[in-house]
């Protein structure tokens, strides 16, 4: 259980702010990866605090250079970095724990909708639900990356441990199969409307007008 760096009280399972002393804690990488603070190194600023982001050298199976706000502990990931970090951090998950996923979403509670600007280009980022039933709404810039509020990376790690990634892939496959079936139904309906549809396993006969013409020819010989 994570504890507050200020008063040692247990932290809430889905938040970085201590309920006893109000201190905001850096909980996202604690107990997951070793990291060192390299320094500012960039001109990017926090979309919440306007503070210059610091660069973290995260040691895992690979090396990740992430950027973090030293005040609110929000994290900025370049494109593909968040998915890579989640994959290297949580592995060997073979089942979906639906109860744990539902409990994690309910524990997060309601949140205030706040739009953030990209630390790189300052354009307003899109709010995107990360994965299926993660309950984490990330701020995403199409060109430069993803911003996570302090504590949200820990929530995504727990989501992946509960099989959230497996559920996301399962629902994506089912959605793709349903779309394929719908396209086949639409193609069959269109072919039937054009008069080119034939029943399965039966050879298509001559068009109806040709049959009528042949019948009339035989009658009036």
PDB file of C-alpha atoms in Angstrom:
ATOM      1  CA  UNK A   1       0.000   0.000   0.000  1.00  0.00           C
ATOM      2  CA  UNK A   2       1.355   3.408  -0.971  1.00  0.00           C
ATOM      3  CA  UNK A   3       1.862   5.852   1.875  1.00  0.00           C
ATOM      4  CA  UNK A   4       2.026   9.626   1.999  1.00  0.00           C
ATOM      5  CA  UNK A   5       5.557  11.035   1.856  1.00  0.00           C
ATOM      6  CA  UNK A   6       4.543  13.750   4.326  1.00  0.00           C
ATOM      7  CA  UNK A   7       2.597  12.018   7.102  1.00  0.00           C
ATOM      8  CA  UNK A   8       2.954   8.284   6.233  1.00  0.00           C
ATOM      9  CA  UNK A   9      -0.817   7.814   6.128  1.00  0.00           C
ATOM     10  CA  UNK A  10      -2.117   5.278   3.575  1.00  0.00           C
ATOM     11  CA  UNK A  11      -2.971   6.917   0.270  1.00  0.00           C
ATOM     12  CA  UNK A  12      -6.300   6.293  -1.457  1.00  0.00           C
ATOM     13  CA  UNK A  13      -6.041   3.482  -4.021  1.00  0.00           C
ATOM     14  CA  UNK A  14      -6.899   5.703  -6.986  1.00  0.00           C
ATOM     15  CA  UNK A  15      -5.487   9.102  -6.121  1.00  0.00           C
ATOM     16  CA  UNK A  16      -2.184  10.798  -5.271  1.00  0.00           C
ATOM     17  CA  UNK A  17      -3.566  13.305  -2.724  1.00  0.00           C
ATOM     18  CA  UNK A  18      -3.343  12.361   0.960  1.00  0.00           C
ATOM     19  CA  UNK A  19      -6.727  12.496   2.675  1.00  0.00           C
ATOM     20  CA  UNK A  20      -5.094  13.449   6.005  1.00  0.00           C
ATOM     21  CA  UNK A  21      -2.542  16.167   5.213  1.00  0.00           C
ATOM     22  CA  UNK A  22      -3.532  17.079   1.649  1.00  0.00           C
ATOM     23  CA  UNK A  23      -0.050  16.480   0.196  1.00  0.00           C
ATOM     24  CA  UNK A  24       0.107  15.475  -3.468  1.00  0.00           C
ATOM     25  CA  UNK A  25       2.386  12.460  -3.869  1.00  0.00           C
ATOM     26  CA  UNK A  26       4.398  11.099  -6.789  1.00  0.00           C
ATOM     27  CA  UNK A  27       2.873   7.609  -6.909  1.00  0.00           C
ATOM     28  CA  UNK A  28       2.939   6.662 -10.574  1.00  0.00           C
ATOM     29  CA  UNK A  29       6.393   5.101 -10.804  1.00  0.00           C
ATOM     30  CA  UNK A  30       6.953   4.200  -7.151  1.00  0.00           C
ATOM     31  CA  UNK A  31       7.537   0.469  -6.757  1.00  0.00           C
ATOM     32  CA  UNK A  32       7.325  -0.078 -10.520  1.00  0.00           C
ATOM     33  CA  UNK A  33      10.517   1.299 -12.045  1.00  0.00           C
ATOM     34  CA  UNK A  34      13.704   2.957 -10.884  1.00  0.00           C
ATOM     35  CA  UNK A  35      14.186   6.425 -12.290  1.00  0.00           C
ATOM     36  CA  UNK A  36      16.450   9.418 -12.005  1.00  0.00           C
ATOM     37  CA  UNK A  37      15.708  13.071 -12.677  1.00  0.00           C
ATOM     38  CA  UNK A  38      17.865  14.197 -15.578  1.00  0.00           C
ATOM     39  CA  UNK A  39      16.815  17.838 -15.582  1.00  0.00           C
ATOM     40  CA  UNK A  40      14.533  20.170 -17.533  1.00  0.00           C
ATOM     41  CA  UNK A  41      16.261  19.499 -20.886  1.00  0.00           C
ATOM     42  CA  UNK A  42      13.232  20.764 -22.849  1.00  0.00           C
ATOM     43  CA  UNK A  43      11.138  23.900 -23.115  1.00  0.00           C
ATOM     44  CA  UNK A  44       7.887  22.018 -22.549  1.00  0.00           C
ATOM     45  CA  UNK A  45       5.697  23.273 -19.724  1.00  0.00           C
ATOM     46  CA  UNK A  46       2.976  21.662 -17.646  1.00  0.00           C
ATOM     47  CA  UNK A  47      -0.512  22.321 -19.081  1.00  0.00           C
ATOM     48  CA  UNK A  48      -1.855  22.668 -15.535  1.00  0.00           C
ATOM     49  CA  UNK A  49       0.866  24.505 -13.614  1.00  0.00           C
ATOM     50  CA  UNK A  50       2.827  26.247 -16.408  1.00  0.00           C
ATOM     51  CA  UNK A  51       5.960  24.825 -14.735  1.00  0.00           C
ATOM     52  CA  UNK A  52       8.875  23.625 -16.866  1.00  0.00           C
ATOM     53  CA  UNK A  53       8.706  19.843 -17.141  1.00  0.00           C
ATOM     54  CA  UNK A  54      11.592  17.775 -15.778  1.00  0.00           C
ATOM     55  CA  UNK A  55      12.964  14.763 -17.651  1.00  0.00           C
ATOM     56  CA  UNK A  56      12.941  11.339 -15.995  1.00  0.00           C
ATOM     57  CA  UNK A  57      15.255   8.538 -17.046  1.00  0.00           C
ATOM     58  CA  UNK A  58      13.100   5.480 -16.307  1.00  0.00           C
ATOM     59  CA  UNK A  59      14.952   2.177 -16.048  1.00  0.00           C
ATOM     60  CA  UNK A  60      12.882  -0.811 -17.111  1.00  0.00           C
ATOM     61  CA  UNK A  61      13.378  -3.524 -19.695  1.00  0.00           C
ATOM     62  CA  UNK A  62      14.057  -0.592 -21.966  1.00  0.00           C
ATOM     63  CA  UNK A  63      14.974   3.004 -21.247  1.00  0.00           C
ATOM     64  CA  UNK A  64      12.222   5.608 -21.280  1.00  0.00           C
ATOM     65  CA  UNK A  65      12.804   9.342 -21.130  1.00  0.00           C
ATOM     66  CA  UNK A  66       9.550  10.737 -19.776  1.00  0.00           C
ATOM     67  CA  UNK A  67       8.657  14.276 -18.804  1.00  0.00           C
ATOM     68  CA  UNK A  68       7.007  15.115 -15.503  1.00  0.00           C
ATOM     69  CA  UNK A  69       5.740  18.221 -13.769  1.00  0.00           C
ATOM     70  CA  UNK A  70       7.644  18.653 -10.478  1.00  0.00           C
ATOM     71  CA  UNK A  71       4.599  20.317  -8.892  1.00  0.00           C
ATOM     72  CA  UNK A  72       1.527  18.222  -9.821  1.00  0.00           C
ATOM     73  CA  UNK A  73       3.453  15.119 -11.011  1.00  0.00           C
ATOM     74  CA  UNK A  74       1.577  14.939 -14.317  1.00  0.00           C
ATOM     75  CA  UNK A  75       3.379  12.954 -17.029  1.00  0.00           C
ATOM     76  CA  UNK A  76       3.811  13.622 -20.739  1.00  0.00           C
ATOM     77  CA  UNK A  77       4.461  10.723 -23.118  1.00  0.00           C
ATOM     78  CA  UNK A  78       5.607  11.008 -26.706  1.00  0.00           C
ATOM     79  CA  UNK A  79       3.558   8.923 -29.212  1.00  0.00           C
ATOM     80  CA  UNK A  80       3.800   5.201 -28.414  1.00  0.00           C
ATOM     81  CA  UNK A  81       5.671   5.651 -25.113  1.00  0.00           C
ATOM     82  CA  UNK A  82       2.681   5.102 -22.822  1.00  0.00           C
ATOM     83  CA  UNK A  83       1.690   1.825 -24.501  1.00  0.00           C
ATOM     84  CA  UNK A  84       5.325   0.632 -24.427  1.00  0.00           C
ATOM     85  CA  UNK A  85       5.714   1.437 -20.729  1.00  0.00           C
ATOM     86  CA  UNK A  86       2.474  -0.347 -19.815  1.00  0.00           C
ATOM     87  CA  UNK A  87       3.513  -3.405 -21.815  1.00  0.00           C
ATOM     88  CA  UNK A  88       6.932  -3.686 -20.169  1.00  0.00           C
ATOM     89  CA  UNK A  89       5.551  -2.942 -16.690  1.00  0.00           C
ATOM     90  CA  UNK A  90       2.712  -5.499 -16.608  1.00  0.00           C
ATOM     91  CA  UNK A  91       3.112  -8.847 -18.333  1.00  0.00           C
ATOM     92  CA  UNK A  92       1.773 -12.409 -18.076  1.00  0.00           C
ATOM     93  CA  UNK A  93      -1.877 -11.452 -17.582  1.00  0.00           C
ATOM     94  CA  UNK A  94      -4.099 -14.241 -18.896  1.00  0.00           C
ATOM     95  CA  UNK A  95      -7.590 -13.544 -17.546  1.00  0.00           C
ATOM     96  CA  UNK A  96     -10.056 -10.666 -17.276  1.00  0.00           C
ATOM     97  CA  UNK A  97     -11.137  -9.749 -13.747  1.00  0.00           C
ATOM     98  CA  UNK A  98     -14.420  -7.978 -14.486  1.00  0.00           C
ATOM     99  CA  UNK A  99     -15.121  -7.322 -10.804  1.00  0.00           C
ATOM    100  CA  UNK A 100     -11.763  -5.600 -10.281  1.00  0.00           C
ATOM    101  CA  UNK A 101     -12.244  -3.495 -13.411  1.00  0.00           C
ATOM    102  CA  UNK A 102     -15.699  -2.334 -12.321  1.00  0.00           C
ATOM    103  CA  UNK A 103     -14.514  -1.573  -8.782  1.00  0.00           C
ATOM    104  CA  UNK A 104     -11.584   0.477 -10.096  1.00  0.00           C
ATOM    105  CA  UNK A 105     -13.852   2.658 -12.241  1.00  0.00           C
ATOM    106  CA  UNK A 106     -16.358   3.175  -9.406  1.00  0.00           C
ATOM    107  CA  UNK A 107     -13.581   4.127  -6.974  1.00  0.00           C
ATOM    108  CA  UNK A 108     -12.449   6.981  -9.192  1.00  0.00           C
ATOM    109  CA  UNK A 109     -15.723   8.835  -8.755  1.00  0.00           C
ATOM    110  CA  UNK A 110     -16.865  11.910 -10.707  1.00  0.00           C
ATOM    111  CA  UNK A 111     -14.262  14.294 -12.087  1.00  0.00           C
ATOM    112  CA  UNK A 112     -14.294  17.872 -13.264  1.00  0.00           C
ATOM    113  CA  UNK A 113     -13.895  18.168 -17.020  1.00  0.00           C
ATOM    114  CA  UNK A 114     -10.853  20.315 -17.742  1.00  0.00           C
ATOM    115  CA  UNK A 115      -9.262  20.684 -21.142  1.00  0.00           C
ATOM    116  CA  UNK A 116      -5.480  20.961 -21.351  1.00  0.00           C
ATOM    117  CA  UNK A 117      -3.108  22.383 -23.927  1.00  0.00           C
ATOM    118  CA  UNK A 118      -0.336  20.309 -25.467  1.00  0.00           C
ATOM    119  CA  UNK A 119       3.024  21.009 -23.762  1.00  0.00           C
ATOM    120  CA  UNK A 120       4.650  21.125 -27.214  1.00  0.00           C
ATOM    121  CA  UNK A 121       2.343  23.020 -29.565  1.00  0.00           C
ATOM    122  CA  UNK A 122      -0.097  24.550 -26.980  1.00  0.00           C
ATOM    123  CA  UNK A 123      -3.178  23.472 -28.959  1.00  0.00           C
ATOM    124  CA  UNK A 124      -6.122  22.161 -26.925  1.00  0.00           C
ATOM    125  CA  UNK A 125      -5.827  18.386 -26.625  1.00  0.00           C
ATOM    126  CA  UNK A 126      -8.622  15.875 -27.147  1.00  0.00           C
ATOM    127  CA  UNK A 127     -10.000  14.002 -24.152  1.00  0.00           C
ATOM    128  CA  UNK A 128      -9.877  10.273 -24.967  1.00  0.00           C
ATOM    129  CA  UNK A 129     -10.986   7.271 -22.922  1.00  0.00           C
ATOM    130  CA  UNK A 130      -7.927   5.027 -22.730  1.00  0.00           C
ATOM    131  CA  UNK A 131      -8.934   1.438 -23.429  1.00  0.00           C
ATOM    132  CA  UNK A 132     -12.119  -0.360 -22.419  1.00  0.00           C
ATOM    133  CA  UNK A 133     -13.324   0.134 -18.824  1.00  0.00           C
ATOM    134  CA  UNK A 134     -10.158   1.860 -17.673  1.00  0.00           C
ATOM    135  CA  UNK A 135     -12.100   4.901 -16.520  1.00  0.00           C
ATOM    136  CA  UNK A 136      -9.040   7.045 -17.322  1.00  0.00           C
ATOM    137  CA  UNK A 137      -9.656   9.971 -19.663  1.00  0.00           C
ATOM    138  CA  UNK A 138      -6.306  11.064 -21.073  1.00  0.00           C
ATOM    139  CA  UNK A 139      -5.485  14.307 -22.869  1.00  0.00           C
ATOM    140  CA  UNK A 140      -4.104  13.518 -26.308  1.00  0.00           C
ATOM    141  CA  UNK A 141      -2.400  15.621 -28.944  1.00  0.00           C
ATOM    142  CA  UNK A 142      -2.581  13.893 -32.306  1.00  0.00           C
ATOM    143  CA  UNK A 143       0.948  14.955 -33.232  1.00  0.00           C
ATOM    144  CA  UNK A 144       2.940  15.088 -29.995  1.00  0.00           C
ATOM    145  CA  UNK A 145       1.671  12.647 -27.376  1.00  0.00           C
ATOM    146  CA  UNK A 146      -0.424  11.991 -24.276  1.00  0.00           C
ATOM    147  CA  UNK A 147      -0.735  13.852 -20.978  1.00  0.00           C
ATOM    148  CA  UNK A 148      -1.659  11.974 -17.778  1.00  0.00           C
ATOM    149  CA  UNK A 149      -2.632  13.650 -14.547  1.00  0.00           C
ATOM    150  CA  UNK A 150      -0.699  12.590 -11.450  1.00  0.00           C
ATOM    151  CA  UNK A 151      -1.955   9.165 -10.332  1.00  0.00           C
ATOM    152  CA  UNK A 152      -3.471   8.144 -13.672  1.00  0.00           C
ATOM    153  CA  UNK A 153      -0.493   6.022 -14.727  1.00  0.00           C
ATOM    154  CA  UNK A 154      -0.919   3.968 -11.543  1.00  0.00           C
ATOM    155  CA  UNK A 155      -4.599   3.500 -12.420  1.00  0.00           C
ATOM    156  CA  UNK A 156      -3.680   2.266 -15.906  1.00  0.00           C
ATOM    157  CA  UNK A 157      -1.159  -0.178 -14.455  1.00  0.00           C
ATOM    158  CA  UNK A 158      -3.869  -1.611 -12.174  1.00  0.00           C
ATOM    159  CA  UNK A 159      -6.264  -1.714 -15.143  1.00  0.00           C
ATOM    160  CA  UNK A 160      -3.785  -3.774 -17.132  1.00  0.00           C
ATOM    161  CA  UNK A 161      -3.157  -6.115 -14.164  1.00  0.00           C
ATOM    162  CA  UNK A 162      -6.912  -6.769 -13.964  1.00  0.00           C
ATOM    163  CA  UNK A 163      -6.981  -7.795 -17.632  1.00  0.00           C
ATOM    164  CA  UNK A 164      -8.117  -4.464 -19.045  1.00  0.00           C
ATOM    165  CA  UNK A 165      -5.906  -4.782 -22.106  1.00  0.00           C
ATOM    166  CA  UNK A 166      -7.269  -8.272 -22.781  1.00  0.00           C
ATOM    167  CA  UNK A 167     -10.829  -6.931 -22.533  1.00  0.00           C
ATOM    168  CA  UNK A 168      -9.992  -4.039 -24.846  1.00  0.00           C
ATOM    169  CA  UNK A 169      -8.601  -6.406 -27.490  1.00  0.00           C
ATOM    170  CA  UNK A 170     -11.562  -8.793 -27.104  1.00  0.00           C
ATOM    171  CA  UNK A 171     -14.117  -6.011 -27.627  1.00  0.00           C
ATOM    172  CA  UNK A 172     -12.145  -4.659 -30.566  1.00  0.00           C
ATOM    173  CA  UNK A 173     -12.203  -8.097 -32.262  1.00  0.00           C
ATOM    174  CA  UNK A 174     -15.933  -8.466 -31.645  1.00  0.00           C
ATOM    175  CA  UNK A 175     -16.582  -4.985 -33.039  1.00  0.00           C
ATOM    176  CA  UNK A 176     -14.512  -5.772 -36.135  1.00  0.00           C
ATOM    177  CA  UNK A 177     -16.385  -9.056 -36.700  1.00  0.00           C
ATOM    178  CA  UNK A 178     -19.751  -7.309 -36.302  1.00  0.00           C
ATOM    179  CA  UNK A 179     -18.712  -4.652 -38.832  1.00  0.00           C
ATOM    180  CA  UNK A 180     -17.638  -7.362 -41.296  1.00  0.00           C
ATOM    181  CA  UNK A 181     -21.003  -9.117 -40.936  1.00  0.00           C
ATOM    182  CA  UNK A 182     -22.852  -5.842 -41.472  1.00  0.00           C
ATOM    183  CA  UNK A 183     -20.851  -5.151 -44.641  1.00  0.00           C
ATOM    184  CA  UNK A 184     -21.694  -8.631 -45.968  1.00  0.00           C
ATOM    185  CA  UNK A 185     -25.405  -8.082 -45.236  1.00  0.00           C
ATOM    186  CA  UNK A 186     -25.336  -4.742 -47.020  1.00  0.00           C
ATOM    187  CA  UNK A 187     -23.563  -6.282 -50.019  1.00  0.00           C
ATOM    188  CA  UNK A 188     -26.154  -9.087 -50.214  1.00  0.00           C
ATOM    189  CA  UNK A 189     -29.033  -6.593 -49.992  1.00  0.00           C
ATOM    190  CA  UNK A 190     -27.529  -4.456 -52.730  1.00  0.00           C
ATOM    191  CA  UNK A 191     -27.009  -7.476 -54.986  1.00  0.00           C
ATOM    192  CA  UNK A 192     -30.612  -8.616 -54.406  1.00  0.00           C
ATOM    193  CA  UNK A 193     -31.912  -5.142 -55.289  1.00  0.00           C
ATOM    194  CA  UNK A 194     -29.951  -5.234 -58.573  1.00  0.00           C
ATOM    195  CA  UNK A 195     -31.390  -8.656 -59.424  1.00  0.00           C
ATOM    196  CA  UNK A 196     -27.989 -10.354 -59.344  1.00  0.00           C
ATOM    197  CA  UNK A 197     -28.488 -12.188 -56.051  1.00  0.00           C
ATOM    198  CA  UNK A 198     -28.638 -15.973 -56.115  1.00  0.00           C
ATOM    199  CA  UNK A 199     -29.401 -18.422 -53.336  1.00  0.00           C
ATOM    200  CA  UNK A 200     -26.328 -20.116 -51.882  1.00  0.00           C
ATOM    201  CA  UNK A 201     -25.274 -23.456 -53.410  1.00  0.00           C
ATOM    202  CA  UNK A 202     -27.597 -22.932 -56.412  1.00  0.00           C
ATOM    203  CA  UNK A 203     -26.347 -21.853 -59.809  1.00  0.00           C
ATOM    204  CA  UNK A 204     -27.824 -18.589 -60.929  1.00  0.00           C
ATOM    205  CA  UNK A 205     -30.290 -19.131 -63.794  1.00  0.00           C
ATOM    206  CA  UNK A 206     -30.989 -16.794 -66.729  1.00  0.00           C
ATOM    207  CA  UNK A 207     -32.564 -13.443 -65.884  1.00  0.00           C
ATOM    208  CA  UNK A 208     -36.389 -13.363 -65.638  1.00  0.00           C
ATOM    209  CA  UNK A 209     -36.961 -11.401 -68.878  1.00  0.00           C
ATOM    210  CA  UNK A 210     -35.094 -14.075 -70.854  1.00  0.00           C
ATOM    211  CA  UNK A 211     -37.304 -16.824 -69.391  1.00  0.00           C
ATOM    212  CA  UNK A 212     -40.495 -14.940 -70.371  1.00  0.00           C
ATOM    213  CA  UNK A 213     -39.237 -14.334 -73.892  1.00  0.00           C
ATOM    214  CA  UNK A 214     -38.383 -18.024 -74.344  1.00  0.00           C
ATOM    215  CA  UNK A 215     -41.833 -19.080 -73.043  1.00  0.00           C
ATOM    216  CA  UNK A 216     -43.676 -16.713 -75.431  1.00  0.00           C
ATOM    217  CA  UNK A 217     -41.619 -17.942 -78.374  1.00  0.00           C
ATOM    218  CA  UNK A 218     -42.643 -21.538 -77.696  1.00  0.00           C
ATOM    219  CA  UNK A 219     -46.348 -20.663 -77.292  1.00  0.00           C
ATOM    220  CA  UNK A 220     -46.669 -18.858 -80.630  1.00  0.00           C
ATOM    221  CA  UNK A 221     -44.717 -21.265 -82.870  1.00  0.00           C
TER     222      UNK A 221
END
